[in-house]
Short mmCIF file of C-alpha atoms in Angstrom, two decimals:
data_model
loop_
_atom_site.label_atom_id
_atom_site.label_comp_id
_atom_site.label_asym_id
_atom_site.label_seq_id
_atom_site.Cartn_x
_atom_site.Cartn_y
_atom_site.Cartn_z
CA UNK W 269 0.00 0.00 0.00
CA UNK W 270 3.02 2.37 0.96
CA UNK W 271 4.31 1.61 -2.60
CA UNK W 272 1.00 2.59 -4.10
CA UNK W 273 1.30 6.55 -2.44
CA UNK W 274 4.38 6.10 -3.67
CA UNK W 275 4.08 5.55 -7.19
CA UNK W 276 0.92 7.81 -6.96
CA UNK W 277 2.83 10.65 -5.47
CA UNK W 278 5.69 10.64 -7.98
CA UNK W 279 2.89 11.02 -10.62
CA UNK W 280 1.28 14.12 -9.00
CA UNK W 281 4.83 15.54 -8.40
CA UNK W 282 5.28 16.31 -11.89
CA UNK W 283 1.84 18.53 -12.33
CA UNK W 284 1.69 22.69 -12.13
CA UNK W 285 -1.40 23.15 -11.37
CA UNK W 286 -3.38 20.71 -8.71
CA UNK W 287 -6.94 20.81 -8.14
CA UNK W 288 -9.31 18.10 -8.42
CA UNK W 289 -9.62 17.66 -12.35
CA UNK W 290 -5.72 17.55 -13.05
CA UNK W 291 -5.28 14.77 -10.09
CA UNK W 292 -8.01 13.07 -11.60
CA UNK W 293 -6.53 12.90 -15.07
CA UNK W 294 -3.40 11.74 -13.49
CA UNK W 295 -4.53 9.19 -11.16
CA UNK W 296 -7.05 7.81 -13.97
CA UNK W 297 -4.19 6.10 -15.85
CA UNK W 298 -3.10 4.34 -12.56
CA UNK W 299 -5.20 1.28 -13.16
CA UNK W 300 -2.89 -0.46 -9.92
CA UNK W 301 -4.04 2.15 -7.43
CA UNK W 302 -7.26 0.34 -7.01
CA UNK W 303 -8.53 0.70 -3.44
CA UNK W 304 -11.81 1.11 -1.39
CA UNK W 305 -10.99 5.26 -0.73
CA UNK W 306 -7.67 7.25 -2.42
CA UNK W 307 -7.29 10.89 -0.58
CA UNK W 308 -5.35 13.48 -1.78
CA UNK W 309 -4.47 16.42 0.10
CA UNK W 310 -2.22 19.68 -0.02
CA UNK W 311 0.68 20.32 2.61
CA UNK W 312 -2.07 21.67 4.81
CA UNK W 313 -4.22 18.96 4.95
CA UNK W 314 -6.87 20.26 2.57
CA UNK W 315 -8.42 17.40 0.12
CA UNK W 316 -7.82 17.93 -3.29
CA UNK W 317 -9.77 14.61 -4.49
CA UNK W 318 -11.46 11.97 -2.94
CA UNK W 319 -12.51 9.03 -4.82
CA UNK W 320 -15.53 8.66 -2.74
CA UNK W 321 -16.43 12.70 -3.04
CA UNK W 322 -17.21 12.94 0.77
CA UNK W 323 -14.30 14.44 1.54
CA UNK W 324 -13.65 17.23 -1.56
CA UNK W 325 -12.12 20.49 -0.06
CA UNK W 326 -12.52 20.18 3.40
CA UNK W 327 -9.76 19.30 6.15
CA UNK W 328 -8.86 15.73 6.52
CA UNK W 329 -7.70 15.47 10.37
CA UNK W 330 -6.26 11.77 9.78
CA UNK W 331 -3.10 10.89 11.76
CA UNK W 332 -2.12 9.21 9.07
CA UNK W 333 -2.48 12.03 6.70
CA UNK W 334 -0.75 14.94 9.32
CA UNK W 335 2.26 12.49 9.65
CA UNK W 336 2.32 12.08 5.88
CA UNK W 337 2.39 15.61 5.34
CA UNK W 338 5.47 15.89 7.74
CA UNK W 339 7.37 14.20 5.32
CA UNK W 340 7.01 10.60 6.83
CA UNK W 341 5.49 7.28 5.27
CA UNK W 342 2.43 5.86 7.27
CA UNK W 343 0.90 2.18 7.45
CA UNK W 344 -1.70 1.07 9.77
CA UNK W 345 -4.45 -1.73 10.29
CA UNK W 346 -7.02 -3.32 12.55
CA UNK W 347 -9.52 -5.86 12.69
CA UNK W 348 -12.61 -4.63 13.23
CA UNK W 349 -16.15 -6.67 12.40
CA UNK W 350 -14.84 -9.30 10.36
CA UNK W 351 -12.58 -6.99 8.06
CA UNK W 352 -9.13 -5.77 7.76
CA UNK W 353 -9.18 -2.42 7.52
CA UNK W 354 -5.19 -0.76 6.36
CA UNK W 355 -3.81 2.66 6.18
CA UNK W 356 -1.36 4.13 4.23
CA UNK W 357 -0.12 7.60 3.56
CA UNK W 358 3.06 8.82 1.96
CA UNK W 359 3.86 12.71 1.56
CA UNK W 360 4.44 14.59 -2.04
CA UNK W 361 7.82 15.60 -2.52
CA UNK W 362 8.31 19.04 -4.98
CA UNK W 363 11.48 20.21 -4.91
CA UNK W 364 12.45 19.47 -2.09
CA UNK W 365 9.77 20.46 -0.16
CA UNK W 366 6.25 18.37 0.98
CA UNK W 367 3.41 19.61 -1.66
CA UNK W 368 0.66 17.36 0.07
CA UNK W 369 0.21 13.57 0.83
CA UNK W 370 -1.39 10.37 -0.84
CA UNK W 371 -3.69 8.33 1.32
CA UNK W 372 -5.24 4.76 0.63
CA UNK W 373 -7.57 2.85 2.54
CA UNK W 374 -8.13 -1.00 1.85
CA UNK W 375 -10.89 -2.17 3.58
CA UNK W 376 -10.54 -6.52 3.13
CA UNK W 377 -13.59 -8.62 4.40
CA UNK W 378 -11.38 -12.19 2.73
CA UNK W 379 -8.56 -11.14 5.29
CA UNK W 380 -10.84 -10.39 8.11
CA UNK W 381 -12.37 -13.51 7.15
CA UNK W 382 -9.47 -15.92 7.66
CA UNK W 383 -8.46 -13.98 10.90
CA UNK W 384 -12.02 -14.76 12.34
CA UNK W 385 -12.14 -18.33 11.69
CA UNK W 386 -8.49 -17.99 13.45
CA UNK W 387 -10.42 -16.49 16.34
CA UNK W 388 -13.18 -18.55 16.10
CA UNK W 389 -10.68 -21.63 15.72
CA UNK W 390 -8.37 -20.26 19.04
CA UNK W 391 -11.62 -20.15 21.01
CA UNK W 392 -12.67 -23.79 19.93
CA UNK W 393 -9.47 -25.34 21.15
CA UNK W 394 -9.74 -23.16 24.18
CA UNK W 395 -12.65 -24.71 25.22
CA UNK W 396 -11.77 -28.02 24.54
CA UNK W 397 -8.40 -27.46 26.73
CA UNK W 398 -10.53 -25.88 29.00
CA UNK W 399 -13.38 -29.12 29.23
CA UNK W 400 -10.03 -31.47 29.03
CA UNK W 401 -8.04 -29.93 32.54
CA UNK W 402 -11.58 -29.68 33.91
CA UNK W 403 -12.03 -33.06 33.29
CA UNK W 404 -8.52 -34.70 33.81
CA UNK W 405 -8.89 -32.45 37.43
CA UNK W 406 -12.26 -34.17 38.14
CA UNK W 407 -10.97 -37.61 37.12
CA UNK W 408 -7.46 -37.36 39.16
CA UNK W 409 -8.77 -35.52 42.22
CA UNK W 410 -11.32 -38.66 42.55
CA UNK W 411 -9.05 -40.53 41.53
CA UNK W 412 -6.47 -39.52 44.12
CA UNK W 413 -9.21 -38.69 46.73
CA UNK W 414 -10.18 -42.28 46.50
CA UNK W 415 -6.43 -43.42 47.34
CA UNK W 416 -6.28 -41.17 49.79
CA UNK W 417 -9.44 -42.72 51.36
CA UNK W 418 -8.71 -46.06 51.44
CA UNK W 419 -5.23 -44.70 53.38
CA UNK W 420 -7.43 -43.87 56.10
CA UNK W 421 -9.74 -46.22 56.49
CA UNK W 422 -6.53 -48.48 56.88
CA UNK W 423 -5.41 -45.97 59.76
CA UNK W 424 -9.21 -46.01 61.12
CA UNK W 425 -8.67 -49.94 61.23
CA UNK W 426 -5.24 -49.64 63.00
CA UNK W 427 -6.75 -47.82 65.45
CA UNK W 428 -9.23 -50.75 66.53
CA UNK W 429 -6.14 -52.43 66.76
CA UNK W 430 -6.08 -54.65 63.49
CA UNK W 431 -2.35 -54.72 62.87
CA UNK W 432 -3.11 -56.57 59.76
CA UNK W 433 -4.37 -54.51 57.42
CA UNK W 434 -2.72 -53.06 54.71
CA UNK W 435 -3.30 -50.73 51.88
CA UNK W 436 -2.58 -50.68 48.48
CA UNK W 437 -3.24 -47.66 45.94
CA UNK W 438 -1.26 -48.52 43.39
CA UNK W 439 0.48 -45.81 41.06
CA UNK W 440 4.15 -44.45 40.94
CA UNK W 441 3.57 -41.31 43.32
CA UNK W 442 3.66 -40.17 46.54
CA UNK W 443 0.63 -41.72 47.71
CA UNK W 444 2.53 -44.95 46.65
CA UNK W 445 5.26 -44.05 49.13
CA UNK W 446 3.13 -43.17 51.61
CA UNK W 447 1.02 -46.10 51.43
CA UNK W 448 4.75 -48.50 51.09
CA UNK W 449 5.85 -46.74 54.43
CA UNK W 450 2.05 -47.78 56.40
CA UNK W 451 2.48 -50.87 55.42
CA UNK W 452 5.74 -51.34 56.42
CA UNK W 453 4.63 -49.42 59.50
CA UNK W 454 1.61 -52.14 60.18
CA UNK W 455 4.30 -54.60 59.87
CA UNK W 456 6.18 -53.43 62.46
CA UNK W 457 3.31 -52.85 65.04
CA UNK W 458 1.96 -56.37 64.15
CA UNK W 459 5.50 -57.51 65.10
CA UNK W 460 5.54 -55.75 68.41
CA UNK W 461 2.01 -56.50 69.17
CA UNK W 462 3.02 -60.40 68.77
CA UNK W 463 5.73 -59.86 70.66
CA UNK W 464 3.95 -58.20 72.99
CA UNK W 465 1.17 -61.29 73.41
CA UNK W 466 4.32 -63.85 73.26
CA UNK W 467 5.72 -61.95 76.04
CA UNK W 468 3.04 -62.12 78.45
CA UNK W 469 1.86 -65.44 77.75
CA UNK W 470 5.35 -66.55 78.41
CA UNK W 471 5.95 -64.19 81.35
CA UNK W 472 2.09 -65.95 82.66
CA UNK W 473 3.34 -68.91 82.33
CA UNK W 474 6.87 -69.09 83.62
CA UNK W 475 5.14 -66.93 86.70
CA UNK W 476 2.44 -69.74 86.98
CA UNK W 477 5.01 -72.87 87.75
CA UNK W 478 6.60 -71.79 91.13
CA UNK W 479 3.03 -70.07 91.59
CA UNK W 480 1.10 -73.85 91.36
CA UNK W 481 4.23 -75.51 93.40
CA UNK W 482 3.85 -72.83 96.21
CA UNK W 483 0.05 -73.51 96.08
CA UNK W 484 0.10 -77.26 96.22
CA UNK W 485 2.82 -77.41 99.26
CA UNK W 486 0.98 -75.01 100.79
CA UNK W 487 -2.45 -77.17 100.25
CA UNK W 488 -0.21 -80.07 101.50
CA UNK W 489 0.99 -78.86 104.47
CA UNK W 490 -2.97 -77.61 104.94
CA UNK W 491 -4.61 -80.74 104.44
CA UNK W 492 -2.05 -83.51 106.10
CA UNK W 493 -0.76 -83.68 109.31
CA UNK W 494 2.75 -83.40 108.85
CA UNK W 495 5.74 -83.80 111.73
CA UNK W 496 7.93 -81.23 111.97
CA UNK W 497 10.94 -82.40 109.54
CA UNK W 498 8.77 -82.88 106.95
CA UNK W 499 6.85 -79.73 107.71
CA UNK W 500 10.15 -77.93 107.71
CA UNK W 501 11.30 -79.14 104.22
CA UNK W 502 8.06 -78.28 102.92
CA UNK W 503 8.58 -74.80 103.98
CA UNK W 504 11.75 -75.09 102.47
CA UNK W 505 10.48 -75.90 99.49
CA UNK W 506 7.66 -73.11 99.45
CA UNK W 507 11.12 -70.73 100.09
CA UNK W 508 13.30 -71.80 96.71
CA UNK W 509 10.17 -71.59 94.59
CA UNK W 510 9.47 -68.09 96.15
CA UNK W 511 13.32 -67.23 95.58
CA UNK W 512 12.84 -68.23 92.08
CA UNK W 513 9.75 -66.62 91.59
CA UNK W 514 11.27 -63.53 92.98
CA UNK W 515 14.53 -63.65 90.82
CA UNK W 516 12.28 -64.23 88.06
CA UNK W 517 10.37 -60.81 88.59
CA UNK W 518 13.44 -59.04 88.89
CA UNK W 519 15.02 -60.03 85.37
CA UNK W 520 11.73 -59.36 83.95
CA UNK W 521 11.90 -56.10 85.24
CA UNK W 522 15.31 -55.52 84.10
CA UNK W 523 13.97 -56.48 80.88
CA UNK W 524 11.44 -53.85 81.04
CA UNK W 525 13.88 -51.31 81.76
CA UNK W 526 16.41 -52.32 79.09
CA UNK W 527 13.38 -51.84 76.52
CA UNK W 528 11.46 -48.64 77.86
CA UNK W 529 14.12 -46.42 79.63
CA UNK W 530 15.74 -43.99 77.25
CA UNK W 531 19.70 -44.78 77.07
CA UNK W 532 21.36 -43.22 80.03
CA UNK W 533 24.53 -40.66 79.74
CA UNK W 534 27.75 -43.44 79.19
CA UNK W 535 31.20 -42.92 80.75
CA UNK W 536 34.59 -43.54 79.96
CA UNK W 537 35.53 -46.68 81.60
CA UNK W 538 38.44 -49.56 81.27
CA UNK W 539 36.42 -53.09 81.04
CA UNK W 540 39.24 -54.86 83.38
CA UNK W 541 38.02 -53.30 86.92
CA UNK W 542 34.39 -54.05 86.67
CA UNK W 543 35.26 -58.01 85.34
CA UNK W 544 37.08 -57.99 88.47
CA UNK W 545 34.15 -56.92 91.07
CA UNK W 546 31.73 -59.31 89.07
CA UNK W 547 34.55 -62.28 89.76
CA UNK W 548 34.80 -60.96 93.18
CA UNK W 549 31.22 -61.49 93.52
CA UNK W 550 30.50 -64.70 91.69
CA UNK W 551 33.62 -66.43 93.16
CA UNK W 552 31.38 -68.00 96.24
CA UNK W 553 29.11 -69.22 93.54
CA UNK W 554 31.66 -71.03 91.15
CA UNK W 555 33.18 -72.43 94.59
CA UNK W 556 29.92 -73.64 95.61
CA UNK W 557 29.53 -75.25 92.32
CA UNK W 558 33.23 -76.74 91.96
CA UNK W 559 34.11 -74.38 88.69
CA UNK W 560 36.77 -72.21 88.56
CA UNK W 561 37.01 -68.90 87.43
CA UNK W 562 39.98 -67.77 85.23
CA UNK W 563 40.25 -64.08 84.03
CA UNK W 564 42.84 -63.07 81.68
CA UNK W 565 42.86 -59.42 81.41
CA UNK W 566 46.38 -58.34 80.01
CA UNK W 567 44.90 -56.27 77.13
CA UNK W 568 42.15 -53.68 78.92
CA UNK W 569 40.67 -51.64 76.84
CA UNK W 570 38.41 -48.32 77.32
CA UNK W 571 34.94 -48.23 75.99
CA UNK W 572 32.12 -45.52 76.09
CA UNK W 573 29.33 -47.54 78.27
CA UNK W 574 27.48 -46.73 81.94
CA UNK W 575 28.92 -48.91 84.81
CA UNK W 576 25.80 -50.33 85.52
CA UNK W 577 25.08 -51.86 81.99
CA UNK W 578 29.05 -53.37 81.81
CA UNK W 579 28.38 -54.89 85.32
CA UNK W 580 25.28 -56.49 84.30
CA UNK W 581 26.77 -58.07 80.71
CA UNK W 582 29.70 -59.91 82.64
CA UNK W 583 27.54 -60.68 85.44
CA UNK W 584 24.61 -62.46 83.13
CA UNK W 585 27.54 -64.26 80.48
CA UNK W 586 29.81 -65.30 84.04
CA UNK W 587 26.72 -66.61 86.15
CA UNK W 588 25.54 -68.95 83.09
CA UNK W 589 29.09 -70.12 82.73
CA UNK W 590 28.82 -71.29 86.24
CA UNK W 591 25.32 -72.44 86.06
CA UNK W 592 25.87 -74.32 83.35
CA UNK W 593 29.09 -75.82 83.92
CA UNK W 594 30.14 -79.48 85.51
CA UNK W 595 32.11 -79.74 88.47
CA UNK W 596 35.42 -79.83 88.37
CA UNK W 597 34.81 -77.51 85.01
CA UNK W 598 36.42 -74.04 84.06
CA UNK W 599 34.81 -70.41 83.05
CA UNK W 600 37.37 -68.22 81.29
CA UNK W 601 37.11 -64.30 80.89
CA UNK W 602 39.34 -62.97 78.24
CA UNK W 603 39.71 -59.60 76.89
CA UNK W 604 41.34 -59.03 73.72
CA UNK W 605 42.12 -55.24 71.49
CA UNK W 606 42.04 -54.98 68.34
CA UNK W 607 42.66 -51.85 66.26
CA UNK W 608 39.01 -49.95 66.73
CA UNK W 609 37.74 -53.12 68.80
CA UNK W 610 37.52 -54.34 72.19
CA UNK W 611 36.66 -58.15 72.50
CA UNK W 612 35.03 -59.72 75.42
CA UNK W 613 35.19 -63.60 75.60
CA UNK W 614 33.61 -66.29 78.34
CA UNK W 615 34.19 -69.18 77.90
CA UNK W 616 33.01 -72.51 80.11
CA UNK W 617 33.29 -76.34 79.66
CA UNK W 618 30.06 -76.86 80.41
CA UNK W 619 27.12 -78.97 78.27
CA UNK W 620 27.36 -76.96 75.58
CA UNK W 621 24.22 -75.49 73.43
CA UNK W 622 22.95 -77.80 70.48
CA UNK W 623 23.32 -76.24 66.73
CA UNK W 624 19.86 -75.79 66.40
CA UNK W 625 19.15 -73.76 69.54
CA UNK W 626 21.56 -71.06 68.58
CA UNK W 627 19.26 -69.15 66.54
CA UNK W 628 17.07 -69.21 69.33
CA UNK W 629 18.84 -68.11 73.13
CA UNK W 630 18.59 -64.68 72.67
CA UNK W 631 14.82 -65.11 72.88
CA UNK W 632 13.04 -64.15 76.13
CA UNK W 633 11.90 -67.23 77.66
CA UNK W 634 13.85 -69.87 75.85
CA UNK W 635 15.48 -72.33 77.79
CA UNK W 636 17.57 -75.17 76.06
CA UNK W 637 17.47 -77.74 79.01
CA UNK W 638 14.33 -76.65 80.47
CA UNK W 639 14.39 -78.92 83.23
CA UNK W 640 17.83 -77.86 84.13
CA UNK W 641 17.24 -74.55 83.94
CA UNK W 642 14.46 -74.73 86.83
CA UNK W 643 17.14 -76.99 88.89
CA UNK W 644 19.05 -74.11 88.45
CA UNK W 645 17.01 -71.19 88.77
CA UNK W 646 17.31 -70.04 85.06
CA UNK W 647 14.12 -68.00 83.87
CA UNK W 648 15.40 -67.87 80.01
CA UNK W 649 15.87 -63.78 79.98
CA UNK W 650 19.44 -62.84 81.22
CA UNK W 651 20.67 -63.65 77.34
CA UNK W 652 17.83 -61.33 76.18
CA UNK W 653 18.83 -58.61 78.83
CA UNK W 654 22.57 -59.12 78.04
CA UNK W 655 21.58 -58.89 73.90
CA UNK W 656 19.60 -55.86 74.90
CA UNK W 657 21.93 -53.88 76.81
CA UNK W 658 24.71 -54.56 74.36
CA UNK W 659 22.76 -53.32 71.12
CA UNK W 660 22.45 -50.64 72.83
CA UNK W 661 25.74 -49.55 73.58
CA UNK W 662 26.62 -49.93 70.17
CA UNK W 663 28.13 -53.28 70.55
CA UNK W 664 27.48 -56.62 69.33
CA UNK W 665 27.09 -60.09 70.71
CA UNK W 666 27.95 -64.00 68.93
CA UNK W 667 28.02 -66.99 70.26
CA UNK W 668 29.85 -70.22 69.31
CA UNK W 669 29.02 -73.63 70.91
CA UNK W 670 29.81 -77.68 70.83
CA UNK W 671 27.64 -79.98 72.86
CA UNK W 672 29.62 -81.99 75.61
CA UNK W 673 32.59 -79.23 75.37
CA UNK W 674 31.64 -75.98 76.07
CA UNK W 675 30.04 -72.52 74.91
CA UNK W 676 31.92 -69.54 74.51
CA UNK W 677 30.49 -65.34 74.60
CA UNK W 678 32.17 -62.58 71.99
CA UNK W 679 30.67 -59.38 72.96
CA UNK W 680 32.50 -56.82 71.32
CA UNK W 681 32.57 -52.79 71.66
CA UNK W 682 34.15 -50.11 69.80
CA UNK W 683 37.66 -48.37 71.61
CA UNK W 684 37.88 -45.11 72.93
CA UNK W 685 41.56 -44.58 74.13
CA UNK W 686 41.40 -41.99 76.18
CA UNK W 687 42.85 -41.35 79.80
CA UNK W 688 40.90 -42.45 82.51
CA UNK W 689 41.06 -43.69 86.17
CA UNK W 690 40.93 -46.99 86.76
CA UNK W 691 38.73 -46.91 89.35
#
């Protein structure tokens, strides 16, 4: 369009005289300026011809036309009710000077056309998008509302205290991880919760035994008339089961303490001193029983545990030794350092522990020779209590054993070489 003023304002450069018949004549022979309106107007904005006549001598106020007749070249357009309308204006050059400016409007309904089926065509897949996240929102959030529900009817199950139940929501999300970490949660309160029930039905019925014995001597010494020897050893009688049941009650509530009391503040202690006071105190005991204690302590080592927890590991693995040793037979404390280690080994010559019990003595309650263990006042938890305390201390505990020769304790705990008393 800018090249049509052009070419029309080259022509009307060359005339003397303008007024409306002379640009007329000129722009006649332009058969390519062909548009809906063709303005032309002096350097003052006065219209010399209009091709639609509305405008003839009067003012045309266009912007177009006053920047045209500053001496610049003007193009505009806009859509407006399904046409294109454009703009163009260039000025008339004479001499050097602007004489007046050529204007064209094009007013295109096949233009406007396309760009409202363009509209029309935006809006269509607009809506669409529009109905489709609408849609995929409804579908997902019932989708994931539905997931989300059966997570909590699971918890609401839980809460009755069905351990069992687990969930599954399937998906790659993290639902999916929540819903793997319930389950794995359930799994774990199941296992408590059958530990817990395993517990006390053990705990009921290692408490029952001395219980029933105390019960029928007592009913015995009720119902028969008894002289006083036999009276007497009754009584006795009535006295070890009460002993046992009250050393029973005591490891089960060491047990309790080992498992619910928060770990207390550890010290810096050697092992050597402590092994020592336990031997001091068991020494009555393995003389009573014919064993002899042997402690070789030559390598002490200093580890980060409480006092209390130390005496109580070497008292447990030492008093077993003795327990079950044979007379005549041998328990051996050793203490061996490695580079970050410090190794704690008893060993005895006692009966020994079959293969296929191994798995099995750190369990609470488990006794291998059941009816030696009551002879001997064994209640099946100091090896759970010892396990306990050591796990906690960051240690660990093994055990190697051969029936008819003897069973032998590695508890091991990590060095801290420091200096300390060895009080």
């Amino acid at each position: 369009m800018i090249e049509k003023c052009q070419l029309a304002s080259d022509e009307l450069s060359t005339l003397d005289v303008w007024n409306n018949t002379t640009v007329s004549g000129i722009l006649s022979q332009l058969e390519s300026l062909r548009a809906s309106r063709l303005l032309v107007t002096d350097s003052t904005g006065l219209c010399i011809y209009d091709s639609t006549g509305d405008a003839l001598n009067r003012f045309v106020l266009l912007p177009e036309v006053l920047s045209a007749c500053q001496g610049n070249d003007v193009f505009t357009w806009r859509y407006h009710s399904g046409a294109m309308i454009s703009r163009a204006a260039t000025p008339i050059v004479d001499f050097g000077s602007v004489a007046g400016c050529v204007y064209i409007t094009e007013y295109d309904t096949a233009q406007g056309a396309v760009i409202d089926l363009l509209l029309q065509t935006i809006l269509r897949v607009t809506l669409i998008l529009e109905a489709a996240v609408i849609l995929f929102s409804l579908i997902y959030n019932r989708h994931f509302s539905r997931r989300m529900r059966a997570i909590m009817d699971s918890m609401h199950t839980i809460q009755k205290g069905n351990y069992n139940q687990k969930v599954s929501v399937g998906g790659n999300d993290e639902l999916t991880l929540l819903a793997s970490e319930f389950n794995d949660l359930t799994e774990r309160l199941q296992t408590s919760e059958e530990k817990r029930r395993r517990f006390v039905s053990d705990a009921s019925h290692e408490l029952k035994t001395p219980l029933a014995s105390i019960k029928l001597l007592t009913d015995s010494i009720l119902q028969n008339d008894m002289d006083a020897e036999t009276m007497r050893e009754f009584v006795e009688d009535i006295g070890s089961e009460a002993e046992r049941l009250n050393r029973m009650t005591a490891k089960l509530l060491s047990l309790t303490k080992v498992d619910g009391q928060p770990l207390q503040e550890s010290e810096l202690i050697r092992m050597a001193p402590t092994i020592r006071q336990v031997a001091k105190m068991l020494k009555p005991v393995a003389e009573k029983s014919g064993v002899t204690l042997e402690l070789n302590l030559d390598k002490d080592s200093t580890v980060l545990i409480t006092r209390d927890d130390l005496y109580q590991i070497v008292f447990n693995l030492m008093e077993n030794g003795i327990k079950y040793n044979r007379p005549g037979g041998t328990v051996t404390v050793t203490l061996t350092r490695g580079i970050d280690l410090a190794k704690l080994t008893v060993t005895d010559t006692g009966m020994g522990i079959p293969a296929e019990a191994l798995d099995h003595i750190f369990e609470r309650f488990y006794r291998v020779d059941k009816a030696r263990s009551r002879q001997t006042g064994g209640s099946g938890l100091g090896l759970s209590i010892v396990r306990a305390i050591v796990s906690r201390n960051r240690g660990e505990i093994q055990v190697d054993s051969q029936v008819g020769t003897g069973t032998r304790f590695h508890v091991t705990f990590p060095i801290f070489d420091t200096e300390v008393d060895d009080a």
